[in-house]
XYZ file of C-alpha atoms in Angstrom:
482
model
C -20.749 -7.547 -0.907
C -17.625 -6.329 0.849
C -14.317 -8.025 0.100
C -13.878 -8.814 3.807
C -16.605 -11.425 3.553
C -15.205 -13.271 0.549
C -13.188 -16.509 0.533
C -9.515 -16.345 1.483
C -6.706 -18.859 1.805
C -7.287 -21.293 4.641
C -5.986 -19.810 7.870
C -4.033 -22.972 8.767
C -2.311 -22.738 12.170
C 1.409 -23.400 12.007
C 4.277 -23.332 14.441
C 6.761 -22.309 11.783
C 8.373 -18.935 12.117
C 9.150 -17.497 8.705
C 11.975 -15.115 7.911
C 10.427 -12.675 5.455
C 11.970 -9.976 3.216
C 9.493 -7.305 2.069
C 10.920 -5.736 -1.058
C 9.559 -2.549 -2.671
C 10.743 0.801 -3.934
C 7.980 2.460 -1.979
C 8.410 2.747 1.789
C 8.860 5.254 4.642
C 9.548 8.235 4.625
C 7.287 8.250 1.576
C 3.686 7.795 2.670
C 0.945 6.165 0.630
C -1.292 3.138 0.425
C 1.470 0.662 -0.533
C 3.840 2.005 2.088
C 1.201 1.798 4.857
C 0.244 -1.714 3.777
C 3.858 -2.934 3.988
C 4.426 -1.331 7.336
C 1.166 -2.595 8.889
C 1.538 -6.134 7.541
C 5.204 -6.305 8.660
C 4.310 -5.064 12.157
C 1.579 -7.647 12.614
C 3.725 -10.457 11.224
C 6.348 -9.482 13.801
C 3.671 -9.667 16.512
C 2.877 -13.238 15.354
C 6.492 -14.155 15.961
C 7.840 -14.055 12.423
C 11.031 -12.243 11.440
C 10.503 -9.443 8.927
C 12.949 -7.110 7.231
C 12.083 -4.499 4.661
C 14.358 -3.804 1.721
C 13.974 -0.483 -0.200
C 16.188 2.173 -1.671
C 17.811 5.167 0.103
C 15.673 8.214 0.479
C 16.284 11.945 0.778
C 13.812 12.791 3.481
C 12.962 16.465 3.940
C 11.595 17.300 7.391
C 8.722 19.788 7.053
C 7.772 21.588 10.213
C 4.003 22.043 10.465
C 1.792 24.471 12.313
C 0.533 22.561 15.342
C -2.408 24.942 15.774
C -3.866 23.699 12.476
C -4.369 19.995 13.332
C -0.882 19.141 12.128
C -1.523 20.351 8.559
C -0.098 23.123 6.444
C -2.760 25.574 5.279
C -2.354 28.592 3.077
C -2.129 30.893 6.108
C 0.259 28.738 8.079
C 3.811 29.961 8.550
C 6.290 27.515 7.080
C 9.542 27.139 8.939
C 12.863 26.396 7.289
C 13.183 22.916 5.875
C 16.023 20.543 6.614
C 16.823 17.332 4.842
C 18.714 14.182 5.647
C 19.682 10.970 3.815
C 17.862 7.824 5.029
C 20.351 5.103 4.089
C 21.893 2.029 5.580
C 20.114 -0.061 8.215
C 17.379 1.580 10.312
C 14.937 0.311 12.896
C 11.323 1.528 13.043
C 9.112 1.378 16.152
C 8.068 -2.198 16.916
C 11.477 -3.628 15.944
C 11.026 -3.481 12.135
C 14.450 -3.591 10.460
C 14.761 -1.672 7.208
C 17.585 -1.836 4.672
C 17.844 1.441 2.712
C 20.015 0.309 -0.199
C 22.190 2.780 -2.168
C 20.274 2.391 -5.440
C 19.531 5.286 -7.802
C 15.871 6.332 -7.933
C 14.549 7.382 -11.301
C 10.949 8.678 -11.576
C 8.382 8.685 -8.753
C 10.955 7.066 -6.412
C 11.298 3.998 -8.626
C 14.837 2.670 -8.953
C 16.578 2.413 -12.318
C 16.146 -1.209 -13.553
C 19.557 -2.812 -13.188
C 18.909 -6.469 -14.121
C 21.910 -7.814 -12.180
C 23.674 -4.862 -10.514
C 21.465 -5.074 -7.451
C 21.942 -8.826 -7.148
C 25.091 -8.884 -4.966
C 23.571 -6.675 -2.279
C 20.133 -8.289 -2.277
C 21.742 -11.755 -2.196
C 23.973 -10.656 0.683
C 20.865 -9.457 2.676
C 18.956 -12.627 1.908
C 21.794 -14.798 3.177
C 22.660 -12.587 6.157
C 19.020 -12.503 7.306
C 18.570 -16.239 6.472
C 15.418 -15.359 4.448
C 12.794 -18.027 3.743
C 10.253 -15.977 1.772
C 10.750 -12.968 -0.494
C 7.578 -10.888 -0.565
C 7.598 -8.234 -3.324
C 5.085 -5.464 -3.680
C 3.693 -3.371 -6.611
C 4.149 -3.866 -10.313
C 5.829 -0.496 -10.884
C 8.585 -1.260 -8.451
C 11.776 -2.255 -10.176
C 13.249 -3.671 -6.966
C 10.165 -5.838 -6.473
C 10.352 -7.302 -9.966
C 14.070 -7.963 -9.704
C 13.657 -9.524 -6.199
C 11.142 -12.086 -7.500
C 13.534 -13.118 -10.276
C 16.510 -13.316 -7.907
C 14.494 -15.352 -5.422
C 13.816 -18.050 -8.026
C 17.465 -18.147 -8.982
C 18.605 -18.359 -5.368
C 16.122 -21.117 -4.469
C 13.917 -18.969 -2.230
C 10.089 -18.991 -1.972
C 8.526 -15.908 -3.425
C 5.205 -14.069 -3.062
C 4.019 -10.966 -4.832
C 1.251 -8.510 -3.842
C -0.436 -6.368 -6.497
C -1.952 -3.117 -5.284
C -3.127 -1.343 -8.415
C -5.134 -1.669 -11.616
C -3.460 -1.147 -15.009
C -4.738 -0.920 -18.546
C -3.906 -2.887 -21.712
C -4.009 -0.325 -24.528
C -1.382 2.362 -23.788
C 2.321 1.950 -24.392
C 3.337 2.189 -20.700
C 0.853 -0.492 -19.688
C 1.852 -2.829 -22.498
C 5.526 -2.612 -21.535
C 4.758 -2.955 -17.816
C 2.489 -5.987 -18.452
C 5.134 -7.696 -20.483
C 7.761 -7.158 -17.753
C 5.230 -8.400 -15.125
C 4.450 -11.482 -17.203
C 8.151 -12.304 -17.305
C 8.941 -11.767 -13.617
C 5.729 -13.531 -12.492
C 6.671 -16.682 -14.519
C 8.531 -18.077 -11.485
C 6.620 -16.586 -8.559
C 5.224 -18.993 -5.992
C 1.921 -17.189 -5.357
C 0.356 -13.773 -5.807
C -1.927 -11.745 -3.557
C -4.376 -9.117 -4.761
C -6.249 -6.614 -2.557
C -9.648 -7.061 -4.274
C -11.381 -9.393 -6.658
C -11.298 -6.728 -9.381
C -7.561 -6.420 -8.882
C -7.276 -10.244 -9.058
C -9.064 -10.419 -12.420
C -6.973 -7.559 -13.782
C -3.738 -9.117 -12.556
C -4.495 -12.615 -13.981
C -5.071 -11.074 -17.410
C -1.902 -9.000 -17.240
C 0.499 -11.647 -15.821
C -1.134 -14.696 -17.452
C -0.965 -16.602 -14.168
C -3.062 -19.658 -13.270
C -6.044 -18.459 -11.179
C -5.280 -20.955 -8.363
C -1.997 -19.147 -7.689
C -3.680 -15.761 -7.117
C -5.305 -15.090 -3.733
C -7.493 -12.233 -2.566
C -6.532 -10.715 0.808
C -7.985 -7.210 1.317
C -6.287 -4.257 2.933
C -7.211 -3.374 6.491
C -6.947 -0.489 8.948
C -6.180 -0.057 12.624
C -9.753 0.809 13.709
C -8.544 2.097 17.117
C -6.919 5.044 15.297
C -10.192 6.133 13.619
C -12.618 6.297 16.513
C -15.562 8.649 15.816
C -15.993 11.935 17.686
C -19.276 13.652 16.617
C -18.594 16.513 19.021
C -15.981 17.838 16.569
C -18.614 18.453 13.911
C -20.426 21.705 13.285
C -23.976 20.362 13.446
C -25.442 23.678 12.167
C -23.904 22.865 8.790
C -22.953 19.810 6.760
C -19.259 19.283 6.009
C -18.115 17.214 3.050
C -14.546 15.963 3.600
C -12.114 15.143 0.738
C -8.672 13.746 1.595
C -6.681 12.707 -1.408
C -3.630 13.393 -3.539
C -4.870 16.232 -5.756
C -3.910 14.682 -9.059
C -5.725 13.644 -12.266
C -5.978 9.932 -11.298
C -7.993 10.917 -8.163
C -10.664 12.646 -10.208
C -9.806 16.185 -9.050
C -11.091 17.588 -12.313
C -14.560 16.309 -11.361
C -14.450 18.431 -8.208
C -14.244 21.571 -10.413
C -17.863 20.940 -11.326
C -19.137 19.187 -8.183
C -18.239 21.856 -5.603
C -19.947 24.850 -7.261
C -23.033 22.778 -8.011
C -23.467 21.480 -4.484
C -22.762 24.901 -2.923
C -25.444 26.410 -5.134
C -27.974 23.725 -4.308
C -27.299 23.562 -0.588
C -26.267 26.813 1.175
C -25.611 24.907 4.403
C -22.938 22.603 2.958
C -19.169 23.284 3.242
C -16.142 21.445 1.895
C -12.988 20.430 3.734
C -10.143 19.440 1.376
C -6.910 17.774 2.581
C -4.061 16.858 0.269
C -1.611 18.274 -2.173
C -0.785 17.755 -5.805
C -0.504 19.398 -9.260
C -4.283 19.955 -9.466
C -4.508 21.961 -6.235
C -4.087 25.309 -8.016
C -6.945 24.540 -10.401
C -9.231 23.910 -7.408
C -8.103 27.100 -5.660
C -8.731 29.150 -8.820
C -12.239 27.645 -9.130
C -12.996 28.488 -5.464
C -11.788 32.065 -5.941
C -13.709 32.458 -9.222
C -16.954 31.170 -7.714
C -16.453 33.224 -4.537
C -16.596 30.154 -2.266
C -13.576 30.969 -0.109
C -15.719 30.960 3.061
C -17.217 27.535 2.221
C -14.166 25.621 0.994
C -11.198 25.122 3.297
C -7.861 23.826 2.003
C -5.710 22.054 4.563
C -2.779 21.149 2.372
C -0.828 17.975 3.023
C -2.270 15.997 5.984
C 0.137 13.595 7.804
C -1.442 10.183 8.196
C -1.469 10.426 11.995
C -3.746 13.500 11.632
C -6.185 12.059 9.055
C -8.644 10.984 11.770
C -8.657 14.525 13.267
C -9.782 15.844 9.882
C -12.302 13.107 9.177
C -14.253 13.509 12.466
C -14.938 17.196 11.485
C -17.178 15.997 8.599
C -20.469 14.286 7.920
C -19.870 12.909 4.412
C -16.705 11.698 2.751
C -16.340 12.164 -1.029
C -14.059 10.026 -3.187
C -13.787 10.890 -6.853
C -11.057 8.488 -7.943
C -11.023 7.390 -11.586
C -9.356 4.037 -10.806
C -8.897 2.217 -7.542
C -7.874 -1.332 -6.751
C -8.879 -0.995 -3.058
C -9.630 2.441 -1.671
C -8.334 2.568 1.874
C -9.463 6.176 2.303
C -13.144 5.317 2.192
C -12.549 2.551 4.737
C -10.898 5.018 7.129
C -13.779 7.494 6.615
C -16.475 4.885 7.296
C -14.524 3.758 10.419
C -14.509 7.357 11.606
C -18.300 7.440 11.295
C -18.768 9.234 7.970
C -21.203 8.246 5.212
C -19.290 7.718 1.936
C -20.051 8.881 -1.576
C -17.667 7.410 -4.148
C -17.150 6.683 -7.797
C -18.064 3.149 -8.787
C -14.643 2.160 -10.151
C -12.332 -0.800 -9.715
C -12.510 -2.612 -6.399
C -14.420 0.187 -4.619
C -17.834 -1.664 -4.678
C -16.239 -4.528 -2.706
C -15.039 -2.426 0.232
C -18.237 -1.346 2.047
C -21.830 -2.602 2.341
C -24.517 -0.731 0.317
C -25.978 1.028 3.384
C -22.586 2.700 4.159
C -21.810 4.033 0.674
C -23.467 5.721 -2.307
C -21.829 4.610 -5.568
C -21.856 6.935 -8.574
C -20.600 6.948 -12.110
C -17.358 8.883 -12.563
C -18.981 12.024 -13.950
C -20.081 15.308 -12.423
C -23.864 14.832 -12.757
C -23.879 11.387 -11.131
C -21.635 12.488 -8.258
C -23.742 15.609 -7.637
C -26.865 13.437 -7.556
C -25.204 10.899 -5.219
C -23.968 13.641 -2.922
C -27.434 15.192 -2.910
C -28.976 11.878 -1.830
C -26.480 11.595 1.003
C -27.144 15.124 2.191
C -30.979 14.926 2.009
C -31.722 11.323 2.920
C -29.019 8.806 3.643
C -27.239 10.679 6.418
C -30.298 10.538 8.690
C -29.796 6.885 9.631
C -26.017 7.096 10.179
C -24.769 6.126 13.649
C -21.013 6.883 13.667
C -20.332 4.367 16.466
C -22.165 1.577 14.701
C -20.272 2.321 11.492
C -17.019 2.108 13.458
C -17.986 -1.168 15.087
C -19.005 -2.778 11.789
C -15.778 -1.733 10.040
C -13.754 -3.062 13.027
C -15.413 -6.485 12.644
C -14.980 -6.591 8.859
C -11.322 -5.526 8.576
C -8.410 -6.481 10.831
C -4.665 -6.501 10.207
C -4.426 -9.645 12.394
C -6.660 -11.433 9.933
C -4.633 -10.163 6.971
C -1.397 -11.267 8.629
C -2.723 -14.797 9.380
C -4.049 -15.229 5.824
C -0.750 -14.052 4.394
C 1.109 -16.581 6.556
C -1.171 -19.293 5.146
C 0.032 -18.272 1.653
C 3.617 -18.340 2.850
C 3.078 -21.886 4.163
C 1.675 -23.063 0.833
C 4.496 -21.476 -1.170
C 7.243 -22.599 1.161
C 6.067 -26.264 1.024
C 6.303 -26.361 -2.768
C 9.485 -27.741 -4.426
C 11.692 -25.042 -5.950
C 11.827 -24.759 -9.777
C 14.945 -26.140 -11.413
C 16.941 -24.065 -13.894
C 15.376 -25.976 -16.881
C 11.870 -25.519 -15.431
C 12.472 -21.802 -15.118
C 13.622 -21.599 -18.702
C 10.536 -23.461 -19.865
C 8.332 -20.914 -18.056
C 10.241 -17.917 -19.403
C 9.813 -19.320 -22.899
C 6.052 -18.963 -22.595
C 6.326 -15.161 -22.264
C 6.083 -14.736 -26.046
C 7.261 -15.938 -29.415
C 10.156 -13.501 -29.440
C 10.094 -12.142 -25.913
C 10.286 -15.708 -24.607
C 13.704 -16.259 -26.136
C 14.875 -12.881 -24.865
C 13.686 -13.804 -21.397
C 15.512 -17.137 -21.586
C 18.678 -15.372 -22.708
C 18.451 -12.979 -19.723
C 17.736 -15.890 -17.360
C 20.849 -17.787 -18.579
C 22.883 -14.572 -18.132
C 21.550 -14.154 -14.570
C 22.331 -17.776 -13.794
C 25.980 -17.278 -14.677
C 26.101 -13.933 -12.836
C 24.866 -15.715 -9.705
C 27.630 -18.323 -10.075
C 30.156 -15.484 -10.488
C 28.880 -13.630 -7.419
C 28.967 -16.951 -5.410
C 32.629 -17.388 -6.391
C 33.440 -13.759 -5.546
C 31.413 -13.661 -2.307
C 30.873 -17.226 -0.975
C 27.669 -17.576 0.987
C 29.370 -19.422 3.908
C 31.584 -16.346 4.552
C 28.596 -14.043 5.127
C 27.740 -13.624 8.782
C 24.148 -14.686 9.542
C 22.163 -12.380 11.878
C 20.616 -14.208 14.867
C 16.856 -14.196 14.804
C 15.280 -11.599 17.148
C 11.516 -11.319 17.089
C 9.021 -9.578 19.319
C 8.109 -13.003 20.744
C 11.738 -13.700 21.611
C 12.007 -10.282 23.220
C 8.862 -10.838 25.330
C 10.104 -14.241 26.497
C 13.499 -12.820 27.496
C 11.822 -9.997 29.399
C 9.633 -12.545 31.278
C 12.661 -14.690 32.164
C 14.510 -11.617 33.434
C 11.512 -10.678 35.561
C 11.354 -14.190 37.031
C 15.072 -14.010 38.074
C 14.329 -10.786 39.880
């Protein structure tokens, strides 16, 4: 059963326009699942008439020039021009009127800011007051800014929502520390959203939240950007497409055994690999060793706007991820008309109906068997246009935006927690950690009072609301006067 057909928060119509702050370390110019989710959700919330600002940290954004003759990708034979870089900082506007605050915070590892506890408070508080924010919506457990924003929101009397995008374990040191931090910061959150039921179960166990506070709202795609085009395929051969970050978590090591086996079994099958990462050289060495250079093509990094152009060249999409909360890549592939073969991990079984996907165990033998079934049997009944139509009906960003607004409405209508209520919740974090959390909460409370004395809220200029709906109405009035 696909996650799109499961129960979601009631889509209650409301005339309220929320002012929403999306907070996360991960955003444009970095591209990934979380970044695309925030951008797409923000854009569709704007189209519904809500005010949305994104708060992230400053980015150094190198501008890579790509070879336009290679579908916008960089292959091994492409000539790379000289790179230039710029600092994306301050306030920027993205297409569609989305306002982004690139704050001058120091990134640490993987573009995650150094946890500051209170140093980021004055600037985030200033933005919340200046934008007259109603709801703080934080994203991703590994984002320091997101965890701090949820804590600040409770202290400042703002409604807060958190979206979890990934699955994490319980037995390694990094996961244990992250789960304890998440349990602390989620103690005062108004509601949480997970992108799949598997993600929800994992999140409830990690954050120790009441199940009625955690909602399931799946990801979505803009189906108009993934329209099938069978004419781009080479129908004399079968092309298996792989588009992924070439790292361990994406199961690239499995490809070292899958590709030679499939090429040996089926001489008419080729592989098209898009993506970059630290495992790319291992794949290239394997291809060279097995003398498969004429059957495996490496595209390098593929910009998101060119993903569809790569997908429509194939017949089957292969996903070998070792863990996935919700795999947006297989959704894009199915929307473009490809049959999907994927590892049966995390929330992947919830994404597509059984007749659109072949699920396999995360090992070489199972994936070779699944790919063989797709090549010999299951591809025969695939109609790319029907696949596209079905995905379009199942997944829509408008639906995601409306269901998210329903969560905002529920959270906003709740009374805010008092200082003593927050302390009582922090105390439940643990026998020792609970007292440490309470001590930190008391410290934060006095820091907020100090910042309020130093920078009174009534002296901060409030930005007038300006939404896409306001803009459309003003354009219509101007046209009437003419």
